Structure formats: C-alpha cells, structure tokens
Short mmCIF file of C-alpha atoms in Angstrom, two decimals:
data_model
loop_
_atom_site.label_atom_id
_atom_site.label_comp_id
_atom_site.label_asym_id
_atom_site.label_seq_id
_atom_site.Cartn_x
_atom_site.Cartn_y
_atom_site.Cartn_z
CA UNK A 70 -20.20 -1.36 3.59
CA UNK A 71 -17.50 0.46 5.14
CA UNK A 72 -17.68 3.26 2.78
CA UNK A 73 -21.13 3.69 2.93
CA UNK A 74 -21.04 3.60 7.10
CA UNK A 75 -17.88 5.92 6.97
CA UNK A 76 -15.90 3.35 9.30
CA UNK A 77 -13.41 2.11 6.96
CA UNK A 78 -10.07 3.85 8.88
CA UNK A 79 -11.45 2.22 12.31
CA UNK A 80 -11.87 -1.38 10.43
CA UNK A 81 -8.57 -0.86 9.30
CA UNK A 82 -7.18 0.58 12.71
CA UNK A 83 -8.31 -2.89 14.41
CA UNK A 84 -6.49 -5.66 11.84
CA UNK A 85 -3.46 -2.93 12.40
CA UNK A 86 -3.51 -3.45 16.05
CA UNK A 87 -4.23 -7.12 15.65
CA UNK A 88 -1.35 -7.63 13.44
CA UNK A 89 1.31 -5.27 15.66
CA UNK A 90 0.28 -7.23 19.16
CA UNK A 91 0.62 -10.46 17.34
CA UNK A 92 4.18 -9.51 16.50
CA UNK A 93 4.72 -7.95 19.50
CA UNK A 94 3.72 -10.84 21.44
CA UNK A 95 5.68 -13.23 19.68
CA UNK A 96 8.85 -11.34 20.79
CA UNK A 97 9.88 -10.25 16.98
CA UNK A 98 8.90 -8.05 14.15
CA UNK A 99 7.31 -9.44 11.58
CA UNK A 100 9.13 -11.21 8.42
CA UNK A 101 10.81 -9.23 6.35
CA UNK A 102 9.39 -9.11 2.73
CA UNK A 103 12.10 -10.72 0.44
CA UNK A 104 9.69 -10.49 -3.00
CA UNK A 105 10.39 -7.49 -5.21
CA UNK A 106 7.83 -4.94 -4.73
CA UNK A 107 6.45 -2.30 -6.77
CA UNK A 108 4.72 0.50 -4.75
CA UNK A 109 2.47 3.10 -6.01
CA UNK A 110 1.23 6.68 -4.05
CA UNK A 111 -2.12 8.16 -5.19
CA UNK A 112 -2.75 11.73 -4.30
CA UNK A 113 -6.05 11.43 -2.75
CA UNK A 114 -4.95 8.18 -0.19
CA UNK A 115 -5.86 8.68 3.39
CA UNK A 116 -2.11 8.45 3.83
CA UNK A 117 0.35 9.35 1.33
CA UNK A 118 3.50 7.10 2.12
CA UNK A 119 6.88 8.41 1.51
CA UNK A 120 9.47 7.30 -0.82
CA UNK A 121 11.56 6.83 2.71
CA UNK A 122 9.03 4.87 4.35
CA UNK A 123 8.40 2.54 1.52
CA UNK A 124 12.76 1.79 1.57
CA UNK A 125 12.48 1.48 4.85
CA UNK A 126 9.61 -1.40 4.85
CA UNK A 127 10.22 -2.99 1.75
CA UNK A 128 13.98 -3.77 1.54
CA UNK A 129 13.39 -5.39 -2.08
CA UNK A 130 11.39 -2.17 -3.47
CA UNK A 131 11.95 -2.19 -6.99
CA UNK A 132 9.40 0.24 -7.71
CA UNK A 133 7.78 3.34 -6.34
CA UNK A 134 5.92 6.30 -8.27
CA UNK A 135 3.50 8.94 -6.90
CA UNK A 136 0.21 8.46 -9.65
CA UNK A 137 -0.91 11.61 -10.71
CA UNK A 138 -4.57 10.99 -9.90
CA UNK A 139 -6.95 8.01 -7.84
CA UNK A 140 -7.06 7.47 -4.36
CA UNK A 141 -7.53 4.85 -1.75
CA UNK A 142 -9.53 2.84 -4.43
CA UNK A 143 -7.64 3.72 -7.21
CA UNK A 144 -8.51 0.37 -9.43
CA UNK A 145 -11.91 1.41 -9.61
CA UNK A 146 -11.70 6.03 -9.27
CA UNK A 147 -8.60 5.69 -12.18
CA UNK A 148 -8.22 2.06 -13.68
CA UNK A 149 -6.12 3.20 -16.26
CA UNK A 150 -4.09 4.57 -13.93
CA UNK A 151 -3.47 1.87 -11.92
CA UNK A 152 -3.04 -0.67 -14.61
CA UNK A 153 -0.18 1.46 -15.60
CA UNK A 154 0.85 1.20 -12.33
CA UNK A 155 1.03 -2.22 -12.09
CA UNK A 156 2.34 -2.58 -15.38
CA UNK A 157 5.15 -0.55 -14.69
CA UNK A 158 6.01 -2.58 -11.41
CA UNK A 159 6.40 -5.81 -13.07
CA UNK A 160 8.00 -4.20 -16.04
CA UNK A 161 11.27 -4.66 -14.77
CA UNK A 162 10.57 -8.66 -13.38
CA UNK A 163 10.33 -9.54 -17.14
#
C-alpha cells in the first residue's frame, strides 16, 4: 500500500522518530550491533549509504558492496542480484 499511495518515506520517517525518542528518552543510544553484518548499496535506493556510514554503525561489518543494479526493493526489481548479495555476505561466516 505504501507504494501505491506514494507515502512509503513518511511511514518510514515515523518508526525513525519513534525509534530515536525511545533511545533518546531512555538516556542512551541504542545497542550496539555485535552480529557480523553484511551490507549491500543498490543504485536506485532512496538513500545510498556510504561505505563510512555503514563502519561507523555496524562495528562488526564484514561485508559491504555497492550492487550494480535494484533499488529499495531489490529482492523483487533484481533477485539475482540480491541473492548474490546475500550469498556473498555469509560467504565468509562459513
């Protein structure tokens, strides 16, 4: 529904704020991640993350790539794309 409607960004907008006054409330950031974490930029994504913002974030990145095609809902625009992607992730958890 939110892609037919066009209000996907300001769905996602409110569980952002929700999430950052939660923290913010409780007087700390939130967890840090300690799970290894693969991370995967698609051209077409409303927002293409950094390599630098990724580090930053995820202190246990173990894998980043920029796809060469998909977007925001890469798993179904490219799936063959994205399985690579997440094959690659986990590649190095065997």
């Amino acid at each position: 529904m939110y892609w037919l409607t066009g209000t996907g960004a300001s769905a996602a907008r409110s569980y952002w704020e929700s999430a950052r006054a939660q923290a913010l409330a409780a007087g700390q950031p939130p967890p840090p991640v300690k799970i290894p974490v693969g991370f995967s930029t698609f051209p077409d994504e409303i927002f293409a993350a950094p390599r630098s913002w990724a580090e930053r974030s995820y202190p246990t990145l173990t894998y980043f790539h920029d796809a060469g095609k998909g977007g925001h809902f890469a798993a179904w625009e490219e799936p063959g794309v994205f399985a690579t992607e997440i094959r690659a992730a986990f590649n190095s958890l065997r």
